[in-house]
PDB file of C-alpha atoms in Angstrom:
ATOM      1  CA  MET A  15       0.010   0.007   0.064  1.00 67.00           C
ATOM      2  CA  ASN A  16       1.383   3.381  -0.835  1.00 82.00           C
ATOM      3  CA  THR A  17      -1.568   5.672   0.147  1.00 96.00           C
ATOM      4  CA  VAL A  18      -4.129   5.857   2.881  1.00 97.00           C
ATOM      5  CA  ASP A  19      -6.894   5.658   0.281  1.00 97.00           C
ATOM      6  CA  SER A  20      -5.622   2.306  -1.106  1.00 97.00           C
ATOM      7  CA  PHE A  21      -5.271   0.873   2.376  1.00 97.00           C
ATOM      8  CA  ILE A  22      -8.867   1.835   3.277  1.00 97.00           C
ATOM      9  CA  ASP A  23     -10.053   0.264   0.046  1.00 97.00           C
ATOM     10  CA  TYR A  24      -8.069  -2.931   0.869  1.00 97.00           C
ATOM     11  CA  LEU A  25      -9.357  -3.042   4.418  1.00 97.00           C
ATOM     12  CA  SER A  26     -12.971  -2.579   3.439  1.00 97.00           C
ATOM     13  CA  LYS A  27     -12.891  -5.501   1.091  1.00 97.00           C
ATOM     14  CA  LEU A  28     -11.311  -8.093   3.484  1.00 97.00           C
ATOM     15  CA  GLU A  29     -13.382 -11.142   4.337  1.00 96.00           C
ATOM     16  CA  THR A  30     -13.310 -12.247   8.041  1.00 95.00           C
ATOM     17  CA  PRO A  31     -12.161 -15.871   8.732  1.00 94.00           C
ATOM     18  CA  ASP A  32     -15.654 -16.970   9.783  1.00 91.00           C
ATOM     19  CA  SER A  33     -19.084 -15.489  10.556  1.00 92.00           C
ATOM     20  CA  MET A  34     -18.302 -14.612  14.229  1.00 90.00           C
ATOM     21  CA  SER A  35     -16.698 -11.251  13.536  1.00 94.00           C
ATOM     22  CA  LEU A  36     -17.671  -8.256  11.515  1.00 93.00           C
ATOM     23  CA  ASN A  37     -15.834  -6.124   9.095  1.00 97.00           C
ATOM     24  CA  MET A  38     -17.423  -2.979  10.003  1.00 96.00           C
ATOM     25  CA  TYR A  39     -15.787  -1.081   7.167  1.00 97.00           C
ATOM     26  CA  TYR A  40     -17.418  -3.223   4.549  1.00 96.00           C
ATOM     27  CA  GLY A  41     -20.401  -2.182   2.302  1.00 94.00           C
ATOM     28  CA  ASN A  42     -22.483   0.652   1.228  1.00 93.00           C
ATOM     29  CA  SER A  43     -24.348   1.348   4.487  1.00 94.00           C
ATOM     30  CA  LYS A  44     -24.115   4.750   6.117  1.00 95.00           C
ATOM     31  CA  GLU A  45     -22.437   3.206   9.149  1.00 95.00           C
ATOM     32  CA  ALA A  46     -19.571   1.587   7.093  1.00 97.00           C
ATOM     33  CA  GLU A  47     -19.102   4.783   5.098  1.00 97.00           C
ATOM     34  CA  VAL A  48     -18.766   6.906   8.266  1.00 97.00           C
ATOM     35  CA  ARG A  49     -16.284   4.480   9.752  1.00 97.00           C
ATOM     36  CA  ARG A  50     -14.097   4.431   6.516  1.00 98.00           C
ATOM     37  CA  GLU A  51     -14.075   8.335   6.408  1.00 98.00           C
ATOM     38  CA  ASN A  52     -13.303   8.630  10.057  1.00 98.00           C
ATOM     39  CA  LEU A  53     -10.396   6.196   9.727  1.00 98.00           C
ATOM     40  CA  ARG A  54      -9.199   7.908   6.582  1.00 98.00           C
ATOM     41  CA  PHE A  55      -9.090  11.301   8.433  1.00 98.00           C
ATOM     42  CA  TYR A  56      -7.111   9.631  11.302  1.00 98.00           C
ATOM     43  CA  LEU A  57      -4.550   7.762   9.183  1.00 98.00           C
ATOM     44  CA  ASN A  58      -3.985  10.862   7.115  1.00 97.00           C
ATOM     45  CA  GLU A  59      -3.478  12.985  10.146  1.00 97.00           C
ATOM     46  CA  MET A  60      -0.959  10.376  11.480  1.00 97.00           C
ATOM     47  CA  LYS A  61       0.844  10.481   8.033  1.00 97.00           C
ATOM     48  CA  ARG A  62       1.264  14.216   8.574  1.00 96.00           C
ATOM     49  CA  ILE A  63       2.644  13.549  12.230  1.00 97.00           C
ATOM     50  CA  ASP A  64       4.935  10.881  10.852  1.00 96.00           C
ATOM     51  CA  PRO A  65       4.838   8.622  14.042  1.00 97.00           C
ATOM     52  CA  LYS A  66       7.761   6.701  15.273  1.00 96.00           C
ATOM     53  CA  TYR A  67       5.823   4.538  17.639  1.00 97.00           C
ATOM     54  CA  ILE A  68       2.867   2.202  17.186  1.00 97.00           C
ATOM     55  CA  PHE A  69       0.421   1.033  19.849  1.00 97.00           C
ATOM     56  CA  ILE A  70      -1.224  -2.133  18.857  1.00 96.00           C
ATOM     57  CA  GLY A  71      -4.212  -3.398  20.813  1.00 95.00           C
ATOM     58  CA  GLU A  72      -6.315  -6.607  20.385  1.00 94.00           C
ATOM     59  CA  ALA A  73      -9.543  -5.715  18.578  1.00 94.00           C
ATOM     60  CA  PRO A  74     -12.129  -2.950  18.397  1.00 94.00           C
ATOM     61  CA  GLY A  75     -14.279  -2.486  21.518  1.00 91.00           C
ATOM     62  CA  ARG A  76     -17.993  -2.246  20.783  1.00 90.00           C
ATOM     63  CA  TRP A  77     -18.340   1.234  22.338  1.00 92.00           C
ATOM     64  CA  GLY A  78     -15.116   2.531  20.874  1.00 94.00           C
ATOM     65  CA  CYS A  79     -13.595   1.680  17.526  1.00 96.00           C
ATOM     66  CA  PHE A  80     -16.572  -0.452  16.495  1.00 96.00           C
ATOM     67  CA  LEU A  81     -18.551   2.731  16.384  1.00 96.00           C
ATOM     68  CA  THR A  82     -16.010   5.279  15.207  1.00 97.00           C
ATOM     69  CA  GLY A  83     -13.792   3.172  13.003  1.00 97.00           C
ATOM     70  CA  ILE A  84     -10.674   4.692  14.729  1.00 98.00           C
ATOM     71  CA  PRO A  85      -8.683   2.450  17.011  1.00 97.00           C
ATOM     72  CA  PHE A  86      -8.867   3.169  20.729  1.00 96.00           C
ATOM     73  CA  THR A  87     -11.230   6.088  20.098  1.00 98.00           C
ATOM     74  CA  ASP A  88     -14.811   6.443  21.433  1.00 96.00           C
ATOM     75  CA  GLU A  89     -17.406   8.882  20.103  1.00 96.00           C
ATOM     76  CA  ASN A  90     -16.962  11.173  23.011  1.00 95.00           C
ATOM     77  CA  THR A  91     -13.293  11.720  22.241  1.00 96.00           C
ATOM     78  CA  MET A  92     -13.827  11.857  18.527  1.00 96.00           C
ATOM     79  CA  VAL A  93     -16.289  14.726  18.760  1.00 95.00           C
ATOM     80  CA  ASN A  94     -14.601  16.661  21.557  1.00 95.00           C
ATOM     81  CA  ASN A  95     -10.856  16.205  21.265  1.00 96.00           C
ATOM     82  CA  PRO A  96      -9.207  19.027  19.177  1.00 94.00           C
ATOM     83  CA  PHE A  97      -7.074  16.422  17.425  1.00 96.00           C
ATOM     84  CA  PHE A  98     -10.014  15.548  15.290  1.00 95.00           C
ATOM     85  CA  LYS A  99     -10.845  19.180  14.274  1.00 92.00           C
ATOM     86  CA  GLY A 100     -14.492  18.473  14.131  1.00 90.00           C
ATOM     87  CA  GLU A 101     -13.995  16.511  10.826  1.00 94.00           C
ATOM     88  CA  CYS A 102     -15.265  13.148  12.047  1.00 96.00           C
ATOM     89  CA  LYS A 103     -18.882  12.042  12.322  1.00 95.00           C
ATOM     90  CA  MET A 104     -20.907   9.772  14.605  1.00 95.00           C
ATOM     91  CA  ILE A 105     -22.968   7.006  13.254  1.00 91.00           C
ATOM     92  CA  SER A 106     -25.998   8.328  15.082  1.00 81.00           C
ATOM     93  CA  GLU A 107     -27.312  11.593  16.433  1.00 76.00           C
ATOM     94  CA  ILE A 108     -27.498  10.607  20.031  1.00 84.00           C
ATOM     95  CA  ILE A 109     -25.243  11.597  22.919  1.00 88.00           C
ATOM     96  CA  PRO A 110     -21.711  10.294  22.151  1.00 93.00           C
ATOM     97  CA  HIS A 111     -20.777   7.014  23.683  1.00 93.00           C
ATOM     98  CA  LYS A 112     -17.799   6.680  26.048  1.00 93.00           C
ATOM     99  CA  GLU A 113     -15.472   3.711  26.336  1.00 94.00           C
ATOM    100  CA  THR A 114     -13.317   3.340  29.381  1.00 93.00           C
ATOM    101  CA  SER A 115     -10.025   2.247  27.562  1.00 94.00           C
ATOM    102  CA  ALA A 116     -10.427   5.049  24.912  1.00 95.00           C
ATOM    103  CA  SER A 117     -10.945   7.680  27.629  1.00 95.00           C
ATOM    104  CA  ILE A 118      -7.878   6.547  29.554  1.00 95.00           C
ATOM    105  CA  ILE A 119      -5.663   6.290  26.396  1.00 95.00           C
ATOM    106  CA  TRP A 120      -6.634   9.817  25.135  1.00 96.00           C
ATOM    107  CA  GLU A 121      -6.224  11.100  28.656  1.00 95.00           C
ATOM    108  CA  CYS A 122      -2.577  10.089  28.377  1.00 96.00           C
ATOM    109  CA  LEU A 123      -2.264  11.190  24.743  1.00 97.00           C
ATOM    110  CA  ASN A 124      -3.379  14.706  25.880  1.00 96.00           C
ATOM    111  CA  LYS A 125      -0.334  15.077  28.055  1.00 95.00           C
ATOM    112  CA  ILE A 126       2.169  14.837  25.082  1.00 96.00           C
ATOM    113  CA  PRO A 127       2.638  17.002  22.136  1.00 95.00           C
ATOM    114  CA  ILE A 128       0.629  15.931  19.045  1.00 96.00           C
ATOM    115  CA  ASP A 129       3.783  15.482  17.024  1.00 95.00           C
ATOM    116  CA  LYS A 130       4.802  12.737  19.438  1.00 96.00           C
ATOM    117  CA  TYR A 131       1.542  10.749  19.088  1.00 97.00           C
ATOM    118  CA  PRO A 132       1.901   7.078  18.403  1.00 97.00           C
ATOM    119  CA  LEU A 133      -0.036   5.423  15.637  1.00 98.00           C
ATOM    120  CA  MET A 134      -2.761   3.261  17.053  1.00 98.00           C
ATOM    121  CA  TRP A 135      -4.025  -0.087  15.601  1.00 97.00           C
ATOM    122  CA  ASN A 136      -5.318  -3.451  16.572  1.00 96.00           C
ATOM    123  CA  ILE A 137      -3.960  -6.962  15.955  1.00 95.00           C
ATOM    124  CA  TYR A 138      -7.372  -7.724  14.491  1.00 95.00           C
ATOM    125  CA  PRO A 139      -8.931  -4.708  12.931  1.00 96.00           C
ATOM    126  CA  PHE A 140     -12.546  -6.038  12.932  1.00 97.00           C
ATOM    127  CA  HIS A 141     -15.031  -6.708  15.732  1.00 92.00           C
ATOM    128  CA  PRO A 142     -14.958 -10.308  17.072  1.00 92.00           C
ATOM    129  CA  SER A 143     -18.018 -11.242  19.078  1.00 89.00           C
ATOM    130  CA  ASN A 144     -20.177 -14.121  20.474  1.00 89.00           C
ATOM    131  CA  VAL A 145     -22.671 -13.408  17.806  1.00 85.00           C
ATOM    132  CA  ASP A 146     -22.299 -13.546  14.085  1.00 80.00           C
ATOM    133  CA  PHE A 147     -21.899 -10.737  11.495  1.00 86.00           C
ATOM    134  CA  THR A 148     -25.724 -10.229  11.023  1.00 86.00           C
ATOM    135  CA  HIS A 149     -25.683  -8.294  14.353  1.00 87.00           C
ATOM    136  CA  HIS A 150     -24.781  -4.635  13.573  1.00 84.00           C
ATOM    137  CA  THR A 151     -25.345  -2.725  16.769  1.00 85.00           C
ATOM    138  CA  PRO A 152     -23.079  -2.509  19.839  1.00 83.00           C
ATOM    139  CA  GLU A 153     -25.976  -3.435  22.047  1.00 82.00           C
ATOM    140  CA  GLY A 154     -26.196  -6.752  20.291  1.00 83.00           C
ATOM    141  CA  ARG A 155     -22.428  -7.534  20.115  1.00 79.00           C
ATOM    142  CA  GLY A 156     -20.320  -8.597  23.165  1.00 78.00           C
ATOM    143  CA  ASN A 157     -16.554  -8.086  22.995  1.00 85.00           C
ATOM    144  CA  ARG A 158     -14.246 -11.150  22.889  1.00 89.00           C
ATOM    145  CA  LYS A 159     -10.495 -11.538  22.220  1.00 89.00           C
ATOM    146  CA  PRO A 160      -9.664 -12.420  18.648  1.00 93.00           C
ATOM    147  CA  ASN A 161      -8.799 -16.032  17.847  1.00 93.00           C
ATOM    148  CA  GLY A 162      -5.565 -17.303  16.011  1.00 91.00           C
ATOM    149  CA  LYS A 163      -7.160 -17.215  12.470  1.00 94.00           C
ATOM    150  CA  GLU A 164      -8.332 -13.641  13.113  1.00 94.00           C
ATOM    151  CA  CYS A 165      -4.947 -12.513  14.474  1.00 93.00           C
ATOM    152  CA  ASN A 166      -3.189 -14.028  11.477  1.00 92.00           C
ATOM    153  CA  LEU A 167      -5.406 -12.006   9.123  1.00 95.00           C
ATOM    154  CA  GLY A 168      -4.669  -9.034  11.338  1.00 94.00           C
ATOM    155  CA  LYS A 169      -0.956  -9.547  10.909  1.00 94.00           C
ATOM    156  CA  GLU A 170      -1.243  -9.337   7.121  1.00 95.00           C
ATOM    157  CA  THR A 171      -3.316  -6.201   7.546  1.00 96.00           C
ATOM    158  CA  LEU A 172      -0.708  -4.714   9.798  1.00 96.00           C
ATOM    159  CA  LYS A 173       2.010  -5.406   7.358  1.00 95.00           C
ATOM    160  CA  GLU A 174       0.115  -3.426   4.678  1.00 96.00           C
ATOM    161  CA  LEU A 175      -0.583  -0.578   7.078  1.00 97.00           C
ATOM    162  CA  LEU A 176       3.083  -0.462   8.050  1.00 96.00           C
ATOM    163  CA  GLU A 177       3.987   0.456   4.476  1.00 96.00           C
ATOM    164  CA  LEU A 178       2.481   3.842   5.039  1.00 97.00           C
ATOM    165  CA  TYR A 179       4.619   4.734   8.077  1.00 96.00           C
ATOM    166  CA  LYS A 180       8.199   4.622   9.373  1.00 95.00           C
ATOM    167  CA  ILE A 181       7.652   2.966  12.656  1.00 95.00           C
ATOM    168  CA  GLU A 182      10.647   2.397  14.805  1.00 94.00           C
ATOM    169  CA  GLN A 183       9.232   1.010  18.001  1.00 94.00           C
ATOM    170  CA  PHE A 184       6.314  -1.266  18.579  1.00 95.00           C
ATOM    171  CA  TYR A 185       4.145  -1.520  21.792  1.00 95.00           C
ATOM    172  CA  ALA A 186       1.581  -4.121  22.453  1.00 94.00           C
ATOM    173  CA  ILE A 187      -1.377  -3.209  24.502  1.00 94.00           C
ATOM    174  CA  GLY A 188      -2.642  -6.416  25.941  1.00 86.00           C
ATOM    175  CA  CYS A 189      -1.310  -9.951  26.104  1.00 82.00           C
ATOM    176  CA  LYS A 190      -2.939 -11.135  22.907  1.00 83.00           C
ATOM    177  CA  SER A 191      -1.259  -8.644  20.665  1.00 86.00           C
ATOM    178  CA  ARG A 192       2.031  -9.136  22.432  1.00 87.00           C
ATOM    179  CA  ASP A 193       1.960 -12.921  21.994  1.00 86.00           C
ATOM    180  CA  MET A 194       0.913 -12.739  18.381  1.00 86.00           C
ATOM    181  CA  LEU A 195       3.482 -10.294  17.397  1.00 89.00           C
ATOM    182  CA  LYS A 196       6.581 -10.939  19.477  1.00 84.00           C
ATOM    183  CA  SER A 197       8.017 -13.516  16.933  1.00 81.00           C
ATOM    184  CA  LYS A 198       7.730 -10.948  14.127  1.00 83.00           C
ATOM    185  CA  TYR A 199       8.762  -7.886  15.991  1.00 85.00           C
ATOM    186  CA  ASN A 200      11.253  -8.945  18.491  1.00 81.00           C
ATOM    187  CA  ASN A 201      11.852  -5.465  20.005  1.00 85.00           C
ATOM    188  CA  ILE A 202       8.172  -5.103  20.840  1.00 92.00           C
ATOM    189  CA  GLU A 203       7.279  -3.871  24.296  1.00 91.00           C
ATOM    190  CA  TYR A 204       4.296  -4.647  26.523  1.00 91.00           C
ATOM    191  CA  LEU A 205       1.805  -2.162  27.939  1.00 89.00           C
ATOM    192  CA  ARG A 206      -0.850  -3.485  30.355  1.00 90.00           C
ATOM    193  CA  HIS A 207      -4.342  -2.977  28.740  1.00 89.00           C
ATOM    194  CA  PRO A 208      -6.139  -0.170  30.724  1.00 89.00           C
ATOM    195  CA  SER A 209      -9.317  -2.184  31.141  1.00 83.00           C
ATOM    196  CA  PHE A 210     -10.169  -4.526  33.898  1.00 74.00           C
ATOM    197  CA  GLY A 211      -8.173  -2.705  36.570  1.00 79.00           C
ATOM    198  CA  GLY A 212      -5.150  -2.011  34.460  1.00 85.00           C
ATOM    199  CA  ALA A 213      -5.628   1.819  34.164  1.00 92.00           C
ATOM    200  CA  ASN A 214      -2.975   3.022  36.635  1.00 91.00           C
ATOM    201  CA  ILE A 215      -0.360   0.468  35.354  1.00 93.00           C
ATOM    202  CA  PHE A 216      -0.982   1.564  31.819  1.00 92.00           C
ATOM    203  CA  ARG A 217      -0.638   5.276  32.864  1.00 93.00           C
ATOM    204  CA  GLU A 218       2.598   4.614  34.741  1.00 93.00           C
ATOM    205  CA  ARG A 219       4.018   2.747  31.695  1.00 93.00           C
ATOM    206  CA  PHE A 220       2.889   5.420  29.292  1.00 93.00           C
ATOM    207  CA  TYR A 221       4.426   8.140  31.469  1.00 94.00           C
ATOM    208  CA  ASN A 222       7.779   6.297  31.504  1.00 92.00           C
ATOM    209  CA  ILE A 223       7.822   5.960  27.745  1.00 94.00           C
ATOM    210  CA  TYR A 224       7.278   9.672  27.295  1.00 94.00           C
ATOM    211  CA  ASN A 225       9.191  10.849  30.291  1.00 87.00           C
ATOM    212  CA  ILE A 226       6.158  12.503  31.862  1.00 87.00           C
ATOM    213  CA  LYS A 227       6.857  13.403  35.445  1.00 73.00           C
TER     214      LYS A 227
END
């Protein structure tokens, strides 16, 4: 891939390994189009920043990336944080949803200059759940960790994404992404996922990476 547009087109056409996950960028629905355009804005902004770090999570959360299309970003952050310049849209017109992990990560990002922001992604870019792809709303989709087949597809997707950026250091947010990537990127470092009681550990590690006192 040599442009963000070509990557978005590639991503939107990928088939999931089975029916128990949803490529939320696929198709002609309003929701899929909004996610694609939001992600396009984010990846283009990150091209401008030229990040040296990448933070790789496990998979989109149903109240975060599943709605916005942007990794580790919920609607509340997307519509209120100056980084997004008011350019991104919500799928619905209701009060913006919040996701704990997204809120914590952007709280930390707000403490560093924008030109130091890491690129954010997931080892599996689509939404794995305990229901099949016919369920399209977050209320009907539970989160689950991606399985091996999903992560293998995700590794190929990550390879394509990395052609757009000059990444020097990899950070895995969560055990699944670390375990799936450590054989490929032997310098990858681990960050505790901020969910399920890991918020303070994540903050401490983040502050160490960016020398925040």
